Amino acid sequence: MIFDPLFRVPFFNGLVLAAVLALVGAYLRMRDEWLATFALAQVAAAGGVLGLPLGLPIVLTAGLAAGLLALVYGLLPRVNNNHYGVAIVLGWAAAILLAANTHQGSVIIDSLLRGQLYFSGPGHLLAAMVLALLLLTLLPWLSRRLMLGRFFPDHFSANRQPAWPHRVGFGLLVVFSVVLGTVALGAVSAFALFFIPSWVAFVLARGWRRSLVLSVVLAVAAYLVAFALAIELDQPFGPVLVLVLVALVPLRLFARSH
Amino acid sequence: MGRGHASLNSDKLENTQALVSLEGLSAGYTGPVVGPVSFSVQPGEVLGLGGLNGAGKSTVLRALTGTARVFSGRIVRAPRLSIAHHQQRPERPPELPLLGRELLALLDADPHPPALVQPLLDRPLSRMSGGQYQLLQAWACLNSKARLVLLDEPTNNLDGTAIEALGEMLATLGPGRAAILVSHEQAFLDRHCARQIEVSPWTG
């Protein structure tokens, strides 16, 4: 069943997203912004529900809602976990209330929270591949600038160089990743891919590039295992992926003991 | 030690090739916290900024990097001046597996540091002590391509040997470059600074 052609497009869509989300997650962890992805995912879900009464595509309204939140974060002088926490609870409440008061809303919110990987079409796969291509193209330029901004926060203002191009560019990549991840994998599963692989890889790897590679390897391995288990055991994919990713966490203890 | 607010005119006349000049600068955040202060930094010199705790020494550096607000006076920079800023509490994200040499590469710093820093090149930042990280950051800034290096309390967390090594690093600045050194350790300022300015809190 796992090799059924029907699953081919969903399989590759999830595979590409697993690698992309883990890679973006490593940069978010470096910037101490990984919790932001859960806030963005919740708000994207609320925005997705809003697409129904507005008659707009779910991906568009989810992207706009997440983009709006990212813009607010970008305009605040300092953003920390408290701000992300507020957006998480607000996004969740808005999503549930919108769903309860919108025709077919509960169906949409259920699919956004649980994910709908098996219903991925060629359009979803194409969008994921465009995202991956964008990320790989921009990363050599983005990476150094993001790190400079993290270790030497006033480097750009001190040298009168604009910081907005890499901030906006990275912000758009994060929003794009969150929306595609939420639509395909569900809000929590997407968040787990942003959050867990780099958390484990950072204590196991020596060196930045190795930690990036390990983050992607862990995410892809977890995805492959989860995809096979979910189909063979006839279980929903999202929770299985989350459980497999959480099963990687004890590797951190192994690293600490050595 | 010269008083910061007293040296405006003489500095303007002294040298028009200064990397940076502060002219009657009052700076702060929601309100001014330091100044007025005036000085200029010439290529090849290490200028010390002294003053009591809370006098606003770090704020002067932040005004130079554009992260503190200038309330009055002005900052004149040499054309295309590049700045590296070693902060009082350097940023170190927890558990980051970045290696020492990868941090140096960010600022295009010389990857052949002195003996005390050499062992840190292949060590993750997360496995360095506070003093080791402080020294690595100082080396990164001092050996970057920046013409002006701002060092804010670089001796924090350093033992005697490391402070000696830091002093040697300061001596490696080329003739076209300069440093502004903020330190509460008067002996270190006396030993390594050609000139010192005392910074005072804003008096209104």
GROMACS .gro file of C-alpha atoms in nm:
model
  462
    1MET     CA    1   0.000   0.000   0.000
    2ILE     CA    2   0.286   0.233   0.078
    3PHE     CA    3   0.400   0.211  -0.285
    4ASP     CA    4   0.053   0.285  -0.420
    5PRO     CA    5   0.084   0.553  -0.695
    6LEU     CA    6  -0.197   0.740  -0.520
    7PHE     CA    7   0.044   0.820  -0.236
    8ARG     CA    8   0.332   0.926  -0.458
    9VAL     CA    9   0.256   1.298  -0.477
   10PRO     CA   10   0.162   1.327  -0.105
   11PHE     CA   11   0.475   1.131  -0.014
   12PHE     CA   12   0.712   1.362  -0.205
   13ASN     CA   13   0.526   1.673  -0.089
   14GLY     CA   14   0.576   1.571   0.274
   15LEU     CA   15   0.934   1.467   0.210
   16VAL     CA   16   1.032   1.804   0.065
   17LEU     CA   17   0.851   1.988   0.343
   18ALA     CA   18   1.016   1.776   0.614
   19ALA     CA   19   1.362   1.877   0.487
   20VAL     CA   20   1.268   2.243   0.439
   21LEU     CA   21   1.096   2.285   0.775
   22ALA     CA   22   1.389   2.126   0.961
   23LEU     CA   23   1.636   2.354   0.782
   24VAL     CA   24   1.434   2.668   0.850
   25GLY     CA   25   1.385   2.544   1.208
   26ALA     CA   26   1.762   2.534   1.262
   27TYR     CA   27   1.790   2.903   1.171
   28LEU     CA   28   1.490   2.986   1.387
   29ARG     CA   29   1.654   2.805   1.680
   30MET     CA   30   1.979   2.992   1.619
   31ARG     CA   31   1.774   3.314   1.638
   32ASP     CA   32   1.578   3.185   1.940
   33GLU     CA   33   1.256   3.227   1.743
   34TRP     CA   34   1.146   2.866   1.704
   35LEU     CA   35   0.829   2.914   1.910
   36ALA     CA   36   0.719   3.176   1.657
   37THR     CA   37   0.638   2.900   1.411
   38PHE     CA   38   0.367   2.759   1.638
   39ALA     CA   39   0.215   3.106   1.672
   40LEU     CA   40   0.229   3.152   1.294
   41ALA     CA   41   0.077   2.807   1.238
   42GLN     CA   42  -0.215   2.878   1.473
   43VAL     CA   43  -0.282   3.215   1.313
   44ALA     CA   44  -0.247   3.061   0.966
   45ALA     CA   45  -0.513   2.804   1.064
   46ALA     CA   46  -0.745   3.084   1.176
   47GLY     CA   47  -0.676   3.268   0.852
   48GLY     CA   48  -0.746   2.954   0.655
   49VAL     CA   49  -1.093   2.923   0.809
   50LEU     CA   50  -1.158   3.288   0.726
   51GLY     CA   51  -1.110   3.201   0.360
   52LEU     CA   52  -1.445   3.018   0.354
   53PRO     CA   53  -1.685   3.310   0.412
   54LEU     CA   54  -1.461   3.538   0.205
   55GLY     CA   55  -1.467   3.293  -0.083
   56LEU     CA   56  -1.088   3.297  -0.112
   57PRO     CA   57  -0.843   3.005  -0.133
   58ILE     CA   58  -0.748   2.872   0.210
   59VAL     CA   59  -0.375   2.888   0.133
   60LEU     CA   60  -0.407   3.256   0.042
   61THR     CA   61  -0.594   3.365   0.356
   62ALA     CA   62  -0.376   3.144   0.577
   63GLY     CA   63  -0.067   3.303   0.422
   64LEU     CA   64  -0.205   3.654   0.463
   65ALA     CA   65  -0.289   3.595   0.829
   66ALA     CA   66   0.053   3.449   0.904
   67GLY     CA   67   0.220   3.724   0.700
   68LEU     CA   68   0.032   3.988   0.898
   69LEU     CA   69   0.152   3.838   1.226
   70ALA     CA   70   0.509   3.821   1.094
   71LEU     CA   71   0.481   4.188   0.998
   72VAL     CA   72   0.364   4.279   1.349
   73TYR     CA   73   0.658   4.088   1.497
   74GLY     CA   74   0.891   4.266   1.258
   75LEU     CA   75   0.764   4.606   1.366
   76LEU     CA   76   0.802   4.540   1.739
   77PRO     CA   77   1.137   4.651   1.882
   78ARG     CA   78   1.184   4.326   2.076
   79VAL     CA   79   0.994   4.002   2.042
   80ASN     CA   80   1.016   3.718   2.290
   81ASN     CA   81   0.833   3.401   2.391
   82ASN     CA   82   0.560   3.603   2.566
   83HIS     CA   83   0.460   3.760   2.235
   84TYR     CA   84   0.461   3.419   2.067
   85GLY     CA   85   0.253   3.279   2.355
   86VAL     CA   86  -0.012   3.547   2.311
   87ALA     CA   87  -0.035   3.477   1.938
   88ILE     CA   88  -0.060   3.101   2.000
   89VAL     CA   89  -0.359   3.126   2.234
   90LEU     CA   90  -0.518   3.403   2.027
   91GLY     CA   91  -0.474   3.210   1.703
   92TRP     CA   92  -0.619   2.896   1.856
   93ALA     CA   93  -0.922   3.081   1.999
   94ALA     CA   94  -0.982   3.267   1.673
   95ALA     CA   95  -0.956   2.947   1.469
   96ILE     CA   96  -1.203   2.758   1.686
   97LEU     CA   97  -1.451   3.047   1.707
   98LEU     CA   98  -1.433   3.114   1.334
   99ALA     CA   99  -1.483   2.745   1.264
  100ALA     CA  100  -1.783   2.727   1.498
  101ASN     CA  101  -1.950   3.019   1.323
  102THR     CA  102  -1.870   2.936   0.961
  103HIS     CA  103  -2.042   2.689   0.735
  104GLN     CA  104  -1.804   2.394   0.683
  105GLY     CA  105  -1.562   2.572   0.916
  106SER     CA  106  -1.518   2.272   1.145
  107VAL     CA  107  -1.412   2.057   0.849
  108ILE     CA  108  -1.149   2.308   0.743
  109ILE     CA  109  -1.012   2.369   1.092
  110ASP     CA  110  -0.993   1.995   1.150
  111SER     CA  111  -0.791   1.951   0.832
  112LEU     CA  112  -0.560   2.243   0.918
  113LEU     CA  113  -0.496   2.118   1.270
  114ARG     CA  114  -0.457   1.752   1.167
  115GLY     CA  115  -0.309   1.807   0.824
  116GLN     CA  116  -0.426   1.662   0.496
  117LEU     CA  117  -0.110   1.515   0.351
  118TYR     CA  118  -0.286   1.233   0.168
  119PHE     CA  119  -0.495   1.488  -0.021
  120SER     CA  120  -0.190   1.676  -0.149
  121GLY     CA  121  -0.207   1.740  -0.521
  122PRO     CA  122   0.058   1.834  -0.779
  123GLY     CA  123   0.002   2.203  -0.694
  124HIS     CA  124   0.103   2.142  -0.333
  125LEU     CA  125   0.412   1.951  -0.442
  126LEU     CA  126   0.507   2.224  -0.687
  127ALA     CA  127   0.471   2.490  -0.416
  128ALA     CA  128   0.689   2.284  -0.179
  129MET     CA  129   0.954   2.246  -0.447
  130VAL     CA  130   0.950   2.619  -0.524
  131LEU     CA  131   0.994   2.684  -0.152
  132ALA     CA  132   1.286   2.440  -0.135
  133LEU     CA  133   1.447   2.598  -0.438
  134LEU     CA  134   1.404   2.948  -0.297
  135LEU     CA  135   1.554   2.841   0.034
  136LEU     CA  136   1.855   2.673  -0.123
  137THR     CA  137   1.913   2.970  -0.353
  138LEU     CA  138   1.887   3.232  -0.080
  139LEU     CA  139   2.057   3.041   0.201
  140PRO     CA  140   2.421   3.122   0.113
  141TRP     CA  141   2.334   3.494   0.128
  142LEU     CA  142   2.088   3.470   0.416
  143SER     CA  143   2.292   3.245   0.642
  144ARG     CA  144   2.584   3.479   0.704
  145ARG     CA  145   2.362   3.781   0.750
  146LEU     CA  146   2.130   3.602   0.992
  147MET     CA  147   2.429   3.488   1.197
  148LEU     CA  148   2.591   3.830   1.195
  149GLY     CA  149   2.265   3.975   1.321
  150ARG     CA  150   2.253   3.716   1.598
  151PHE     CA  151   2.611   3.741   1.725
  152PHE     CA  152   2.669   4.108   1.650
  153PRO     CA  153   2.318   4.259   1.676
  154ASP     CA  154   2.423   4.612   1.585
  155HIS     CA  155   2.654   4.510   1.299
  156PHE     CA  156   2.421   4.639   1.027
  157SER     CA  157   2.330   4.969   1.191
  158ALA     CA  158   2.695   5.027   1.288
  159ASN     CA  159   2.802   4.979   0.928
  160ARG     CA  160   2.502   5.158   0.780
  161GLN     CA  161   2.392   4.852   0.592
  162PRO     CA  162   2.021   4.781   0.559
  163ALA     CA  163   1.909   4.481   0.762
  164TRP     CA  164   1.556   4.473   0.623
  165PRO     CA  165   1.634   4.273   0.305
  166HIS     CA  166   1.747   3.963   0.494
  167ARG     CA  167   1.489   4.009   0.771
  168VAL     CA  168   1.202   4.039   0.526
  169GLY     CA  169   1.342   3.762   0.306
  170PHE     CA  170   1.376   3.521   0.596
  171GLY     CA  171   1.037   3.624   0.734
  172LEU     CA  172   0.871   3.544   0.401
  173LEU     CA  173   1.046   3.207   0.384
  174VAL     CA  174   0.924   3.125   0.736
  175VAL     CA  175   0.566   3.228   0.655
  176PHE     CA  176   0.573   3.030   0.329
  177SER     CA  177   0.708   2.727   0.516
  178VAL     CA  178   0.452   2.754   0.796
  179VAL     CA  179   0.158   2.783   0.559
  180LEU     CA  180   0.261   2.492   0.334
  181GLY     CA  181   0.355   2.285   0.638
  182THR     CA  182   0.027   2.357   0.816
  183VAL     CA  183  -0.185   2.279   0.511
  184ALA     CA  184  -0.004   1.953   0.436
  185LEU     CA  185   0.099   1.823   0.776
  186GLY     CA  186  -0.117   2.010   1.027
  187ALA     CA  187  -0.023   2.290   1.266
  188VAL     CA  188   0.128   2.073   1.538
  189SER     CA  189   0.315   1.833   1.308
  190ALA     CA  190   0.464   2.124   1.114
  191PHE     CA  191   0.569   2.287   1.439
  192ALA     CA  192   0.730   1.960   1.553
  193LEU     CA  193   0.940   1.957   1.235
  194PHE     CA  194   1.056   2.313   1.295
  195PHE     CA  195   1.127   2.244   1.660
  196ILE     CA  196   1.259   1.894   1.729
  197PRO     CA  197   1.520   1.800   1.461
  198SER     CA  198   1.740   2.104   1.526
  199TRP     CA  199   1.694   2.071   1.903
  200VAL     CA  200   1.842   1.723   1.883
  201ALA     CA  201   2.099   1.799   1.613
  202PHE     CA  202   2.244   2.100   1.794
  203VAL     CA  203   2.373   1.887   2.082
  204LEU     CA  204   2.491   1.600   1.861
  205ALA     CA  205   2.676   1.788   1.587
  206ARG     CA  206   2.999   1.987   1.594
  207GLY     CA  207   2.990   2.276   1.354
  208TRP     CA  208   2.709   2.470   1.192
  209ARG     CA  209   2.698   2.290   0.857
  210ARG     CA  210   2.699   1.949   1.020
  211SER     CA  211   2.415   2.053   1.248
  212LEU     CA  212   2.213   2.168   0.947
  213VAL     CA  213   2.274   1.839   0.767
  214LEU     CA  214   2.188   1.639   1.078
  215SER     CA  215   1.867   1.838   1.133
  216VAL     CA  216   1.754   1.753   0.781
  217VAL     CA  217   1.861   1.387   0.810
  218LEU     CA  218   1.670   1.344   1.137
  219ALA     CA  219   1.359   1.513   0.997
  220VAL     CA  220   1.362   1.308   0.676
  221ALA     CA  221   1.426   0.983   0.864
  222ALA     CA  222   1.141   1.056   1.104
  223TYR     CA  223   0.915   1.144   0.813
  224LEU     CA  224   0.993   0.820   0.628
  225VAL     CA  225   0.929   0.609   0.938
  226ALA     CA  226   0.609   0.798   1.021
  227PHE     CA  227   0.477   0.774   0.665
  228ALA     CA  228   0.528   0.398   0.657
  229LEU     CA  229   0.386   0.344   1.007
  230ALA     CA  230   0.079   0.561   0.950
  231ILE     CA  231  -0.015   0.374   0.633
  232GLU     CA  232   0.068   0.025   0.752
  233LEU     CA  233  -0.108   0.075   1.088
  234ASP     CA  234  -0.389   0.280   0.934
  235GLN     CA  235  -0.335   0.571   1.172
  236PRO     CA  236  -0.359   0.948   1.115
  237PHE     CA  237  -0.024   1.071   0.982
  238GLY     CA  238   0.022   1.390   1.190
  239PRO     CA  239   0.022   1.236   1.538
  240VAL     CA  240   0.240   0.947   1.419
  241LEU     CA  241   0.498   1.194   1.285
  242VAL     CA  242   0.494   1.386   1.612
  243LEU     CA  243   0.546   1.066   1.813
  244VAL     CA  244   0.835   0.954   1.593
  245LEU     CA  245   0.998   1.297   1.625
  246VAL     CA  246   0.954   1.295   2.002
  247ALA     CA  247   1.118   0.950   2.006
  248LEU     CA  248   1.434   1.125   1.880
  249VAL     CA  249   1.453   1.351   2.185
  250PRO     CA  250   1.632   1.097   2.412
  251LEU     CA  251   1.927   1.124   2.172
  252ARG     CA  252   1.994   1.455   2.347
  253LEU     CA  253   2.057   1.267   2.671
  254PHE     CA  254   2.297   1.037   2.486
  255ALA     CA  255   2.493   1.341   2.365
  256ARG     CA  256   2.505   1.489   2.714
  257SER     CA  257   2.632   1.167   2.870
  258HIS     CA  258   2.921   1.163   2.623
  259MET     CA  259   4.272   6.186   3.150
  260GLY     CA  260   4.083   6.451   2.956
  261ARG     CA  261   3.726   6.547   3.037
  262GLY     CA  262   3.499   6.434   2.757
  263HIS     CA  263   3.300   6.756   2.739
  264ALA     CA  264   3.607   6.979   2.735
  265SER     CA  265   3.789   6.854   2.429
  266LEU     CA  266   3.554   6.951   2.145
  267ASN     CA  267   3.744   7.243   1.996
  268SER     CA  268   4.091   7.100   2.032
  269ASP     CA  269   3.983   6.772   1.874
  270LYS     CA  270   3.830   6.948   1.576
  271LEU     CA  271   4.152   7.134   1.518
  272GLU     CA  272   4.379   6.841   1.595
  273ASN     CA  273   4.313   6.623   1.298
  274THR     CA  274   4.066   6.625   1.016
  275GLN     CA  275   4.152   6.265   0.926
  276ALA     CA  276   3.976   6.124   1.232
  277LEU     CA  277   3.790   5.796   1.185
  278VAL     CA  278   3.510   5.931   1.398
  279SER     CA  279   3.441   6.251   1.590
  280LEU     CA  280   3.181   6.311   1.857
  281GLU     CA  281   3.085   6.673   1.890
  282GLY     CA  282   2.895   6.766   2.205
  283LEU     CA  283   2.711   6.436   2.194
  284SER     CA  284   2.429   6.364   2.438
  285ALA     CA  285   2.285   6.017   2.390
  286GLY     CA  286   2.048   5.778   2.558
  287TYR     CA  287   1.726   5.587   2.503
  288THR     CA  288   1.393   5.733   2.614
  289GLY     CA  289   1.595   6.027   2.744
  290PRO     CA  290   1.961   6.129   2.745
  291VAL     CA  291   2.182   5.937   2.987
  292VAL     CA  292   2.529   6.056   2.890
  293GLY     CA  293   2.701   6.368   2.771
  294PRO     CA  294   2.774   6.610   2.642
  295VAL     CA  295   3.090   6.432   2.532
  296SER     CA  296   3.336   6.526   2.261
  297PHE     CA  297   3.635   6.343   2.124
  298SER     CA  298   3.779   6.213   1.803
  299VAL     CA  299   3.957   5.890   1.723
  300GLN     CA  300   4.263   5.894   1.501
  301PRO     CA  301   4.384   5.603   1.288
  302GLY     CA  302   4.632   5.388   1.476
  303GLU     CA  303   4.526   5.483   1.828
  304VAL     CA  304   4.355   5.303   2.111
  305LEU     CA  305   4.131   5.549   2.292
  306GLY     CA  306   4.014   5.463   2.643
  307LEU     CA  307   3.673   5.558   2.777
  308GLY     CA  308   3.661   5.569   3.155
  309GLY     CA  309   3.404   5.677   3.407
  310LEU     CA  310   3.199   5.555   3.699
  311ASN     CA  311   2.951   5.268   3.668
  312GLY     CA  312   2.639   5.399   3.498
  313ALA     CA  313   2.819   5.699   3.353
  314GLY     CA  314   2.705   5.597   3.005
  315LYS     CA  315   3.023   5.456   2.850
  316SER     CA  316   2.838   5.172   2.676
  317THR     CA  317   2.572   5.419   2.560
  318VAL     CA  318   2.842   5.623   2.383
  319LEU     CA  319   2.944   5.308   2.195
  320ARG     CA  320   2.581   5.230   2.114
  321ALA     CA  321   2.535   5.581   1.980
  322LEU     CA  322   2.825   5.507   1.746
  323THR     CA  323   2.657   5.188   1.627
  324GLY     CA  324   2.318   5.354   1.587
  325THR     CA  325   2.139   5.164   1.864
  326ALA     CA  326   2.125   5.452   2.113
  327ARG     CA  327   1.951   5.778   2.033
  328VAL     CA  328   2.143   6.099   1.979
  329PHE     CA  329   1.965   6.384   2.160
  330SER     CA  330   2.209   6.662   2.083
  331GLY     CA  331   2.545   6.711   1.922
  332ARG     CA  332   2.658   6.496   1.634
  333ILE     CA  333   2.876   6.209   1.522
  334VAL     CA  334   3.100   6.263   1.221
  335ARG     CA  335   3.222   5.944   1.057
  336ALA     CA  336   3.499   5.900   0.805
  337PRO     CA  337   3.359   5.800   0.465
  338ARG     CA  338   3.281   5.427   0.440
  339LEU     CA  339   3.387   5.370   0.800
  340SER     CA  340   3.341   5.011   0.905
  341ILE     CA  341   3.284   4.923   1.272
  342ALA     CA  342   3.310   4.602   1.475
  343HIS     CA  343   3.148   4.608   1.819
  344HIS     CA  344   3.246   4.371   2.095
  345GLN     CA  345   2.957   4.401   2.337
  346GLN     CA  346   2.982   4.395   2.714
  347ARG     CA  347   2.778   4.076   2.720
  348PRO     CA  348   2.843   3.908   2.386
  349GLU     CA  349   2.547   3.722   2.240
  350ARG     CA  350   2.580   3.345   2.282
  351PRO     CA  351   2.270   3.143   2.187
  352PRO     CA  352   2.243   2.832   2.408
  353GLU     CA  353   2.354   2.496   2.265
  354LEU     CA  354   2.461   2.646   1.935
  355PRO     CA  355   2.708   2.407   1.768
  356LEU     CA  356   2.889   2.686   1.583
  357LEU     CA  357   3.268   2.642   1.601
  358GLY     CA  358   3.511   2.913   1.700
  359ARG     CA  359   3.650   2.934   1.346
  360GLU     CA  360   3.296   2.975   1.208
  361LEU     CA  361   3.244   3.276   1.434
  362LEU     CA  362   3.571   3.429   1.313
  363ALA     CA  363   3.466   3.373   0.952
  364LEU     CA  364   3.154   3.586   1.007
  365LEU     CA  365   3.374   3.894   1.047
  366ASP     CA  366   3.642   3.772   0.803
  367ALA     CA  367   3.882   3.766   1.097
  368ASP     CA  368   4.231   3.625   1.069
  369PRO     CA  369   4.200   3.247   1.131
  370HIS     CA  370   4.551   3.236   1.285
  371PRO     CA  371   4.494   3.368   1.635
  372PRO     CA  372   4.738   3.372   1.928
  373ALA     CA  373   4.811   3.054   2.122
  374LEU     CA  374   4.542   3.110   2.382
  375VAL     CA  375   4.267   3.137   2.118
  376GLN     CA  376   4.401   2.864   1.885
  377PRO     CA  377   4.240   2.570   2.075
  378LEU     CA  378   3.902   2.742   2.052
  379LEU     CA  379   3.888   2.732   1.673
  380ASP     CA  380   3.746   2.381   1.654
  381ARG     CA  381   3.541   2.396   1.973
  382PRO     CA  382   3.166   2.466   1.969
  383LEU     CA  383   3.076   2.797   2.129
  384SER     CA  384   2.850   2.611   2.372
  385ARG     CA  385   3.153   2.432   2.515
  386MET     CA  386   3.357   2.742   2.587
  387SER     CA  387   3.383   2.912   2.924
  388GLY     CA  388   3.264   3.270   2.955
  389GLY     CA  389   3.622   3.395   2.945
  390GLN     CA  390   3.715   3.187   2.642
  391TYR     CA  391   3.415   3.313   2.450
  392GLN     CA  392   3.492   3.669   2.552
  393LEU     CA  393   3.849   3.636   2.422
  394LEU     CA  394   3.736   3.474   2.096
  395GLN     CA  395   3.487   3.756   2.035
  396ALA     CA  396   3.753   4.017   2.107
  397TRP     CA  397   3.989   3.848   1.858
  398ALA     CA  398   3.710   3.831   1.599
  399CYS     CA  399   3.650   4.207   1.628
  400LEU     CA  400   4.014   4.314   1.653
  401ASN     CA  401   4.114   4.107   1.351
  402SER     CA  402   3.812   4.180   1.139
  403LYS     CA  403   3.829   4.413   0.842
  404ALA     CA  404   3.660   4.689   1.043
  405ARG     CA  405   3.862   5.009   1.069
  406LEU     CA  406   3.713   5.105   1.405
  407VAL     CA  407   3.677   4.844   1.681
  408LEU     CA  408   3.460   4.914   1.983
  409LEU     CA  409   3.550   4.703   2.286
  410ASP     CA  410   3.307   4.721   2.577
  411GLU     CA  411   3.455   4.578   2.898
  412PRO     CA  412   3.654   4.313   2.711
  413THR     CA  413   3.837   4.204   3.029
  414ASN     CA  414   3.516   4.073   3.190
  415ASN     CA  415   3.553   3.704   3.287
  416LEU     CA  416   3.920   3.702   3.181
  417ASP     CA  417   4.199   3.572   3.406
  418GLY     CA  418   4.544   3.732   3.418
  419THR     CA  419   4.685   3.532   3.128
  420ALA     CA  420   4.388   3.610   2.907
  421ILE     CA  421   4.408   3.979   2.993
  422GLU     CA  422   4.773   3.971   2.885
  423ALA     CA  423   4.671   3.803   2.558
  424LEU     CA  424   4.402   4.067   2.504
  425GLY     CA  425   4.662   4.338   2.550
  426GLU     CA  426   4.879   4.173   2.285
  427MET     CA  427   4.580   4.156   2.051
  428LEU     CA  428   4.524   4.529   2.092
  429ALA     CA  429   4.881   4.585   1.981
  430THR     CA  430   4.810   4.407   1.650
  431LEU     CA  431   4.585   4.687   1.522
  432GLY     CA  432   4.724   4.818   1.195
  433PRO     CA  433   4.810   5.185   1.137
  434GLY     CA  434   4.487   5.261   0.951
  435ARG     CA  435   4.267   5.119   1.225
  436ALA     CA  436   4.170   5.228   1.572
  437ALA     CA  437   3.990   5.106   1.882
  438ILE     CA  438   3.775   5.260   2.149
  439LEU     CA  439   3.816   5.068   2.472
  440VAL     CA  440   3.564   5.088   2.754
  441SER     CA  441   3.684   4.936   3.078
  442HIS     CA  442   3.635   4.981   3.448
  443GLU     CA  443   3.989   4.848   3.498
  444GLN     CA  444   4.197   5.163   3.516
  445ALA     CA  445   4.525   4.972   3.504
  446PHE     CA  446   4.428   4.810   3.174
  447LEU     CA  447   4.329   5.146   3.028
  448ASP     CA  448   4.653   5.304   3.148
  449ARG     CA  449   4.859   5.028   2.996
  450HIS     CA  450   4.698   5.004   2.652
  451CYS     CA  451   4.544   5.340   2.568
  452ALA     CA  452   4.737   5.625   2.414
  453ARG     CA  453   4.468   5.866   2.534
  454GLN     CA  454   4.174   5.851   2.770
  455ILE     CA  455   3.843   6.034   2.795
  456GLU     CA  456   3.630   6.040   3.105
  457VAL     CA  457   3.261   6.004   3.038
  458SER     CA  458   3.007   6.162   3.272
  459PRO     CA  459   2.634   6.106   3.311
  460TRP     CA  460   2.404   6.353   3.139
  461THR     CA  461   2.368   6.663   3.350
  462GLY     CA  462   2.090   6.839   3.166
   0.00000   0.00000   0.00000
